[in-house]
PDB file of C-alpha atoms and ligand atoms in Angstrom:
ATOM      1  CA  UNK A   1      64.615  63.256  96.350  1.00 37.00           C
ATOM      2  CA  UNK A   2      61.579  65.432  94.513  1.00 38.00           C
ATOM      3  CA  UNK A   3      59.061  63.538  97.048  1.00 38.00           C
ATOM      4  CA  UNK A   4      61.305  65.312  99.669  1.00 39.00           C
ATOM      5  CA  UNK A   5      62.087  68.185  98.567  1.00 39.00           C
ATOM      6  CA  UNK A   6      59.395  69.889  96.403  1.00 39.00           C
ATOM      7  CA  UNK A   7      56.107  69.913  99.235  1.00 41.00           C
ATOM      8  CA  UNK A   8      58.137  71.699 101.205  1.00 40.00           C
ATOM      9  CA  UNK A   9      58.747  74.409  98.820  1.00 37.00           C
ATOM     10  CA  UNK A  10      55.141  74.383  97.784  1.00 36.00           C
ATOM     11  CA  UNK A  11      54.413  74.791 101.496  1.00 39.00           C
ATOM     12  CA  UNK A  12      56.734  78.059 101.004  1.00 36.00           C
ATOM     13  CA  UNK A  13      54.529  79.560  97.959  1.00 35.00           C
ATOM     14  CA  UNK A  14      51.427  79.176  99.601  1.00 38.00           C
ATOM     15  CA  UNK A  15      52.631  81.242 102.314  1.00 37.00           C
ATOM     16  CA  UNK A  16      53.364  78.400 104.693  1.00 36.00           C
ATOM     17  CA  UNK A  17      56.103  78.048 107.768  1.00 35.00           C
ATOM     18  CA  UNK A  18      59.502  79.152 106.707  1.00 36.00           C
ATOM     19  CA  UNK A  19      62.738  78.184 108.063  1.00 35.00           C
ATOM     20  CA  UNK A  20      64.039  81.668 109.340  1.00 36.00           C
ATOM     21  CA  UNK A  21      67.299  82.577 107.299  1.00 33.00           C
ATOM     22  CA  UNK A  22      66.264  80.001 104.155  1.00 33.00           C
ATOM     23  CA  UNK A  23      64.396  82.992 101.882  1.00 31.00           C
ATOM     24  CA  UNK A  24      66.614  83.612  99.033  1.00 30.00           C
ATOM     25  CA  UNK A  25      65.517  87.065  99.052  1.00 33.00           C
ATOM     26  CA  UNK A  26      67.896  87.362 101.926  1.00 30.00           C
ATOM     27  CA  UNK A  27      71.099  88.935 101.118  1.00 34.00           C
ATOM     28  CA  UNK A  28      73.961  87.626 102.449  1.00 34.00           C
ATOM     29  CA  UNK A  29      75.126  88.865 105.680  1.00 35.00           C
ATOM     30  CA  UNK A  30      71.725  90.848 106.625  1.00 38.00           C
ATOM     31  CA  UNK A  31      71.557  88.375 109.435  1.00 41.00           C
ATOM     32  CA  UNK A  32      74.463  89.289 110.975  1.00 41.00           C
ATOM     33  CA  UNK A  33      74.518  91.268 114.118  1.00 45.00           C
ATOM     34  CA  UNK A  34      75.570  95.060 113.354  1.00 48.00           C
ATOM     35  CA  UNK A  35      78.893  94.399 114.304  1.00 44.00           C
ATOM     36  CA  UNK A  36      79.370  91.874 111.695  1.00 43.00           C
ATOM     37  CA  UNK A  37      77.468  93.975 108.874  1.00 46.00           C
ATOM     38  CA  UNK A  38      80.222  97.025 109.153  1.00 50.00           C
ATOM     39  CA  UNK A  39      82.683  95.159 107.359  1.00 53.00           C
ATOM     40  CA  UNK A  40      86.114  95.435 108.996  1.00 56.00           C
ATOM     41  CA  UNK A  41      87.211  97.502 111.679  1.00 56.00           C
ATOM     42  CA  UNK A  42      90.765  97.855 111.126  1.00 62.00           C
ATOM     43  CA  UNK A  43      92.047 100.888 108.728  1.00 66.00           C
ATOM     44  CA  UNK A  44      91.776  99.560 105.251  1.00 75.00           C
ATOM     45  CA  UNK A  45      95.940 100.030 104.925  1.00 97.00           C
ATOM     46  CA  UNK A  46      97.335  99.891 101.636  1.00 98.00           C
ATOM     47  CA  UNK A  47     101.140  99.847 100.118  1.00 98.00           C
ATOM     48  CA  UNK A  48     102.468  99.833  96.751  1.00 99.00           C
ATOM     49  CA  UNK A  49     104.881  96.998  95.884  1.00 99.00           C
ATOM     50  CA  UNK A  50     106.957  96.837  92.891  1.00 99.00           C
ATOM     51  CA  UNK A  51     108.830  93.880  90.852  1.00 98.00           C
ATOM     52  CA  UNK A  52     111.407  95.922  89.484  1.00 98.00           C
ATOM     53  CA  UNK A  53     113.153  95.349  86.602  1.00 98.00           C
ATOM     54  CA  UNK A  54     115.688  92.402  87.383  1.00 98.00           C
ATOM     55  CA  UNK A  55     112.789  91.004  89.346  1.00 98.00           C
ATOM     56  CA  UNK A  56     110.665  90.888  86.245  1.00 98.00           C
ATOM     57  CA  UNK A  57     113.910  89.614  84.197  1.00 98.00           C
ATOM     58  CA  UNK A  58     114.416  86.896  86.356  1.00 98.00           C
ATOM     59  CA  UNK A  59     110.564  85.586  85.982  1.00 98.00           C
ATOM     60  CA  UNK A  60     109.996  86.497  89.843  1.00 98.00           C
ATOM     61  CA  UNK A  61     106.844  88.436  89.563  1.00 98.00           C
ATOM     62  CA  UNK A  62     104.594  84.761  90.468  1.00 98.00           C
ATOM     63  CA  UNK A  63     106.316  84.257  93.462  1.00 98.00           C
ATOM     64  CA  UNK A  64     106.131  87.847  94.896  1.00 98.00           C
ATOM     65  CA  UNK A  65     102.090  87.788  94.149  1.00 98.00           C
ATOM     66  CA  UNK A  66     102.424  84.373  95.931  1.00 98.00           C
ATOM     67  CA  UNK A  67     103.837  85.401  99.097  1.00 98.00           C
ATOM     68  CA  UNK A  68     101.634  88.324  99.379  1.00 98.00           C
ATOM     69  CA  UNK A  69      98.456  86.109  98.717  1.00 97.00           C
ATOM     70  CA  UNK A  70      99.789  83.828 100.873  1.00 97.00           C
ATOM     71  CA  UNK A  71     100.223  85.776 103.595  1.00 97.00           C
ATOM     72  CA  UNK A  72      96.737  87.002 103.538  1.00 95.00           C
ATOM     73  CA  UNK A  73      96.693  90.130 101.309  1.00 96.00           C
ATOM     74  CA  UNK A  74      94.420  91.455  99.370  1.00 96.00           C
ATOM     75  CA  UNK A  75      95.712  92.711  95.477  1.00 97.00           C
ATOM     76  CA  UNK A  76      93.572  96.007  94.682  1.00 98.00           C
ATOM     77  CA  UNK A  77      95.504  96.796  91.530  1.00 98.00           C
ATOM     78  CA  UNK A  78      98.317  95.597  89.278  1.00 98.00           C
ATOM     79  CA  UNK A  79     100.305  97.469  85.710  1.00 98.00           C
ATOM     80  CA  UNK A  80     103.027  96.201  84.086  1.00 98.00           C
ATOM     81  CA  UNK A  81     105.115  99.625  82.664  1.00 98.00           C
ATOM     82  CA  UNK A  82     108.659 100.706  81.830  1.00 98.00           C
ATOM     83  CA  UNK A  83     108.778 103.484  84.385  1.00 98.00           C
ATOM     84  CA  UNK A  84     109.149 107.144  83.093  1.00 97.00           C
ATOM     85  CA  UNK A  85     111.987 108.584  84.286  1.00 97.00           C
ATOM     86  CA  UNK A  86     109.773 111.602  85.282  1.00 97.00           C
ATOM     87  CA  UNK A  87     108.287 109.259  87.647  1.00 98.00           C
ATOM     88  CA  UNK A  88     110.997 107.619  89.098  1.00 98.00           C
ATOM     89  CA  UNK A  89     112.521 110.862  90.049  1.00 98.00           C
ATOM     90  CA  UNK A  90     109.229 111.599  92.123  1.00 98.00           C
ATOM     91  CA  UNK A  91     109.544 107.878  93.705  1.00 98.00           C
ATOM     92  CA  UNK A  92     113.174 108.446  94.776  1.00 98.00           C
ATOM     93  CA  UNK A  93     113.160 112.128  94.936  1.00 98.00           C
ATOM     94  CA  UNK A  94     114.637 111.907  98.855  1.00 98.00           C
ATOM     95  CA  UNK A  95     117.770 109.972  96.966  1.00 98.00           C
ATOM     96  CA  UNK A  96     118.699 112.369  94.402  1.00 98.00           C
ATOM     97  CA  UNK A  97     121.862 113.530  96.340  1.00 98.00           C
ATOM     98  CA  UNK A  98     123.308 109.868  96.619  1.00 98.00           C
ATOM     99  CA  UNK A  99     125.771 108.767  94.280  1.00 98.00           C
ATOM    100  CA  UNK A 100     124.207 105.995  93.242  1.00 98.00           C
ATOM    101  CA  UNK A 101     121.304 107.985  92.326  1.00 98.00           C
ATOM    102  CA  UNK A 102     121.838 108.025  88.218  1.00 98.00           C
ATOM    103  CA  UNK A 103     122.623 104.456  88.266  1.00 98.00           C
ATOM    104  CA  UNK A 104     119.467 103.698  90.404  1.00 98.00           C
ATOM    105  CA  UNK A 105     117.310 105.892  87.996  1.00 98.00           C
ATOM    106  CA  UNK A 106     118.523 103.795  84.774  1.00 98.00           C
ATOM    107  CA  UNK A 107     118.565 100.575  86.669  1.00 98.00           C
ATOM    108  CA  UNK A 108     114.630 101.125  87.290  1.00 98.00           C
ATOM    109  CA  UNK A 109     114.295 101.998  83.961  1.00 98.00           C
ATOM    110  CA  UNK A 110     116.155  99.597  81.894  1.00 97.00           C
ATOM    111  CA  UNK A 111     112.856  98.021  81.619  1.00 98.00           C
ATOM    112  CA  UNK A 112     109.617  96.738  82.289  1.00 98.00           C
ATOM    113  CA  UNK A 113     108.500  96.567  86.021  1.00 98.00           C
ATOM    114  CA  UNK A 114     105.374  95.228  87.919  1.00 99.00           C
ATOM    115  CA  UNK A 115     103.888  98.061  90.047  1.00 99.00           C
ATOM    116  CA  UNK A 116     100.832  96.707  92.350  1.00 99.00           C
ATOM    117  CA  UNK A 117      98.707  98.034  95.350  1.00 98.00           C
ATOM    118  CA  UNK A 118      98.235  95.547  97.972  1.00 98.00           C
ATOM    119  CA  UNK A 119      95.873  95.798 100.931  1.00 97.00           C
ATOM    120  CA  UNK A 120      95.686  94.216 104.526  1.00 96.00           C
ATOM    121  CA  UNK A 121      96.134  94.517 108.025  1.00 94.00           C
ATOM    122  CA  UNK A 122      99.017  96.609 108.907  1.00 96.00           C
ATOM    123  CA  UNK A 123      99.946  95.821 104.994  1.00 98.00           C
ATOM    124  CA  UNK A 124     102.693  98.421 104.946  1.00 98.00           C
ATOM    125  CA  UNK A 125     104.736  97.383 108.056  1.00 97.00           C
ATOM    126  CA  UNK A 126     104.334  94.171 107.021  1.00 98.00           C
ATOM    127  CA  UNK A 127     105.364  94.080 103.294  1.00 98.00           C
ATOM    128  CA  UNK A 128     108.897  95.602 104.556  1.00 98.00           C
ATOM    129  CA  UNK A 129     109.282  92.598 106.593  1.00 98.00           C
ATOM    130  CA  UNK A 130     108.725  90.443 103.775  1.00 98.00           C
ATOM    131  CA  UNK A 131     111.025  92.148 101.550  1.00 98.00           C
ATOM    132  CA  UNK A 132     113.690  92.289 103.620  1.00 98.00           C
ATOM    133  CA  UNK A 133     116.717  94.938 104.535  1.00 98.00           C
ATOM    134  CA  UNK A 134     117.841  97.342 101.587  1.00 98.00           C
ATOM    135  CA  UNK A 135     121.024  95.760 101.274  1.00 98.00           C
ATOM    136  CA  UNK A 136     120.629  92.152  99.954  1.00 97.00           C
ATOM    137  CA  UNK A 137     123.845  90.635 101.604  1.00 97.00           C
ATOM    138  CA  UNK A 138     122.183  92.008 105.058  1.00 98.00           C
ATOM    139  CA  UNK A 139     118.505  90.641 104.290  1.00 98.00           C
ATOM    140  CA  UNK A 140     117.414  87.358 105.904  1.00 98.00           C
ATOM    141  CA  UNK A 141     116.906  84.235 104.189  1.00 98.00           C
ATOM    142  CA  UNK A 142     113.201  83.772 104.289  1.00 98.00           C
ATOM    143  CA  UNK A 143     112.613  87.355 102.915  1.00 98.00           C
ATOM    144  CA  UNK A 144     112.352  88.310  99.342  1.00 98.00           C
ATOM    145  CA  UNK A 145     115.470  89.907  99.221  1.00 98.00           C
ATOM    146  CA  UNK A 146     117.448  87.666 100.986  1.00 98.00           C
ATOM    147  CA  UNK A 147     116.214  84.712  98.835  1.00 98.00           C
ATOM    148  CA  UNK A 148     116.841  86.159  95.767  1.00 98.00           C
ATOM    149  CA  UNK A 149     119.331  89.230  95.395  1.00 98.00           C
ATOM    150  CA  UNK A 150     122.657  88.999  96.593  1.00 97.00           C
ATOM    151  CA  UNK A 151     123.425  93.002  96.137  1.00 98.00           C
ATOM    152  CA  UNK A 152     121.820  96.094  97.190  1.00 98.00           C
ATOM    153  CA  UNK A 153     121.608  97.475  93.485  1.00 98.00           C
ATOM    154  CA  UNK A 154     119.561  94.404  92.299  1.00 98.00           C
ATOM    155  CA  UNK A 155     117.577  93.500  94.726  1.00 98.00           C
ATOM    156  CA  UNK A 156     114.110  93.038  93.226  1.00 98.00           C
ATOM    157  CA  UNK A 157     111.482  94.862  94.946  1.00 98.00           C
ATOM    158  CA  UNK A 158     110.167  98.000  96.464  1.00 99.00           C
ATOM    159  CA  UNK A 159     108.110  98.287  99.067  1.00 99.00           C
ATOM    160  CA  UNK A 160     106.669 101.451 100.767  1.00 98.00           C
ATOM    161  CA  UNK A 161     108.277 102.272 103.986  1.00 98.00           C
ATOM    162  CA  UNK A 162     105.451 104.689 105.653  1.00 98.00           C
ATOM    163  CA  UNK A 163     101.597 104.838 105.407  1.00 97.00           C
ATOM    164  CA  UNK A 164     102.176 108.202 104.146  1.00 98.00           C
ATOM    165  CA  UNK A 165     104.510 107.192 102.038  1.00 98.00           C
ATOM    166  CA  UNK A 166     102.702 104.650 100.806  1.00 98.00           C
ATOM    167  CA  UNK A 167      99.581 107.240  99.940  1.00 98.00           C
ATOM    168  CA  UNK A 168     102.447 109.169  98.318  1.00 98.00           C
ATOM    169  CA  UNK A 169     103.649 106.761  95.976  1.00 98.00           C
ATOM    170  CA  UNK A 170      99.768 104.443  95.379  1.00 98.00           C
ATOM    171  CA  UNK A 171      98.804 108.133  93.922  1.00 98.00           C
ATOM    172  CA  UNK A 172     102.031 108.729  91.701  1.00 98.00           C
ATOM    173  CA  UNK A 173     101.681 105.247  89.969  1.00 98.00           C
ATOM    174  CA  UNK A 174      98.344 104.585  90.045  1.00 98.00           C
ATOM    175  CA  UNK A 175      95.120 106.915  88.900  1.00 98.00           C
ATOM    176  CA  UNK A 176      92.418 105.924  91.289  1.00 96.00           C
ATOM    177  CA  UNK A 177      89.899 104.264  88.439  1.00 97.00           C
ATOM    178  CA  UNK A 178      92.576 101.916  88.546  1.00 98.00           C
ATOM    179  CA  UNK A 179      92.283 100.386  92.173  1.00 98.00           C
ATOM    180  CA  UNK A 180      89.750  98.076  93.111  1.00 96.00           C
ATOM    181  CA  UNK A 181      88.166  97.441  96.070  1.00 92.00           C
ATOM    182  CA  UNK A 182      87.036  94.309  96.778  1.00 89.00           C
ATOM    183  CA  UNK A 183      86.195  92.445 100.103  1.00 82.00           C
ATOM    184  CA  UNK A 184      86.015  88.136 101.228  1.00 75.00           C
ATOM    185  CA  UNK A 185      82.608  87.346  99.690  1.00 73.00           C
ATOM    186  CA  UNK A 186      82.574  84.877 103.004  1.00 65.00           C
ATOM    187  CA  UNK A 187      80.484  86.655 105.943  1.00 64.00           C
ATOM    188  CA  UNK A 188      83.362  85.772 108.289  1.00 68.00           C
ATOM    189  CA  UNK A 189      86.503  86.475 107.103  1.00 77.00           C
ATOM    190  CA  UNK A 190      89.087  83.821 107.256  1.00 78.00           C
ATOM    191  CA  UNK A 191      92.140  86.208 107.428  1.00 79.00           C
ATOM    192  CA  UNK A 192      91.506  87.997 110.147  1.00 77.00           C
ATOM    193  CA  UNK A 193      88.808  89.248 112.788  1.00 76.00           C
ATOM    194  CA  UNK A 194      86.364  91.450 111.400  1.00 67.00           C
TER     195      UNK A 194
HETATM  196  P1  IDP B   1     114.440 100.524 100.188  1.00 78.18           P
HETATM  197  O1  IDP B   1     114.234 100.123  98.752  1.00 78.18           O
HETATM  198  O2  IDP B   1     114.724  99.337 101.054  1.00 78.18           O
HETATM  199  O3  IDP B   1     113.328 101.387 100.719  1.00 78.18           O
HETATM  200  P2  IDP B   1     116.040 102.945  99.979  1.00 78.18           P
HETATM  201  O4  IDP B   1     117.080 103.405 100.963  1.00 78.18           O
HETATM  202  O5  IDP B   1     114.762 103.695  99.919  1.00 78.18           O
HETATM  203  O6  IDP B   1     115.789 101.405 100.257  1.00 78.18           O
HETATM  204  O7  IDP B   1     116.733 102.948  98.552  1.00 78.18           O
HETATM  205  C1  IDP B   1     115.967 102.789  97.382  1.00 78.18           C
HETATM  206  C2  IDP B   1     116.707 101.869  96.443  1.00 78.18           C
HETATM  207  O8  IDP B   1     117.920 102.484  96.059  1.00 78.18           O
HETATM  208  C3  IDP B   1     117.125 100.526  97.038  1.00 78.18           C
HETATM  209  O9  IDP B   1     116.105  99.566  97.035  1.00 78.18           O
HETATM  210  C4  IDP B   1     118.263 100.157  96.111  1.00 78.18           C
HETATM  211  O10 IDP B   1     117.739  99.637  94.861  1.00 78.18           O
HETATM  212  C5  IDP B   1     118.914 101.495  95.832  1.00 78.18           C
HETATM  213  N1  IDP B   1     120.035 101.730  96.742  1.00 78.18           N
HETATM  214  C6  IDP B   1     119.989 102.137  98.024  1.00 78.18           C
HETATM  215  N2  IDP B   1     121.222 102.244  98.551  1.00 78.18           N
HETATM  216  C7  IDP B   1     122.086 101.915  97.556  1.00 78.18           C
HETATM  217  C8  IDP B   1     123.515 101.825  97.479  1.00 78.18           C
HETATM  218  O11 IDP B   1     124.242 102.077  98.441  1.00 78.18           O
HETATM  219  N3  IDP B   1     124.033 101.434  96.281  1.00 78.18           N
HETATM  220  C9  IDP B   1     123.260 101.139  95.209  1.00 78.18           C
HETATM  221  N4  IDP B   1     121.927 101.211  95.237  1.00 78.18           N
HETATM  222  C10 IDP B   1     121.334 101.582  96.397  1.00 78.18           C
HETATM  223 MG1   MG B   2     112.749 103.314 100.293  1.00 78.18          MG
END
């Protein structure tokens, strides 16, 4: 194996023939064609999910990360809290005339909840599909909601319904120092197209 392997990497420090693309001083990816070297061309979307309380009661928060991994999305930031009420006012603040309003506002925070930022390919669209309709008893098996909650007042997650909703609520729960972005250390990504 040494017999084989080392005169050719003495041929390499004398200044010898290279194999084009071998150097380790190459970084990663600088061989790609410009194209490739951009990085992605769709709109880095982004949503924020929640496990809300019952969710967390019930020891759901692993399989909601598991869906959304599994589906291909990318986690860019993650806090477990018991919601102010301050804040939850802002999140729902288009539902403050509904009667179910107060009960919604102690429901969400009776106590702790898992807030996260996800990222993806039309992430926010998506993630609504994966939750499932508002009302539990209407939501399809298959969906969050329809696999687990049985009535609209428990029914274990949020999801943003709007991009600009979603940059509406990703800035009221989360300071930006606490999102990361991150990106498939593979030079073709195995999710989707670059
Ligand atoms: P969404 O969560 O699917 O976006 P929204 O209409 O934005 O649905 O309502 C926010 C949350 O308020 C729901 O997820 C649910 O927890 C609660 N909610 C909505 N409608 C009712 C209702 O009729 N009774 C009790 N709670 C409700
Ligand atoms: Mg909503």
């Amino acid at each position: 194996m040494g017999g084989l392997f080392w005169p050719s990497a003495l041929r390499g420090l004398r200044g010898g023939p290279r194999v084009p693309g071998r150097s380790p001083l190459v970084r990663p990816g600088s061989g790609l064609p410009p194209a490739l070297k951009r990085g992605p061309s769709w709109t880095r979307e982004r949503t924020l999910v929640a496990v809300k309380p019952d969710g967390v009661q019930r020891r759901l928060v692993g399989d909601v990360i598991r869906r959304f991994e599994r589906r291909g999305f990318t986690l860019v930031g993650m806090k477990m809290l018991q919601a102010p009420e301050s804040i939850l006012a802002e999140h729902y603040r288009d539902l403050q005339r509904k009667p179910f309003y107060p009960a919604l506002i102690r429901y969400m925070s009776s106590g702790p909840m898992v807030a996260m930022v996800w990222e993806g390919y039309n992430v926010v669209r998506a993630s609504r599909a994966m939750i499932g309709h508002t009302d539990s008893a209407e939501a399809a098996p298959g969906t969050i909601r329809g696999d687990f909650s049985v009535h609209i007042s428990r029914n274990v997650i949020h999801a943003s319904d709007s991009v600009e909703g979603a940059q509406r609520e990703i800035q009221l729960w989360f300071q930006s120092s606490e999102l990361v972005s991150w990106a498939d250390t593979a030079q073709h990504s195995s999710i989707h197209p670059a």
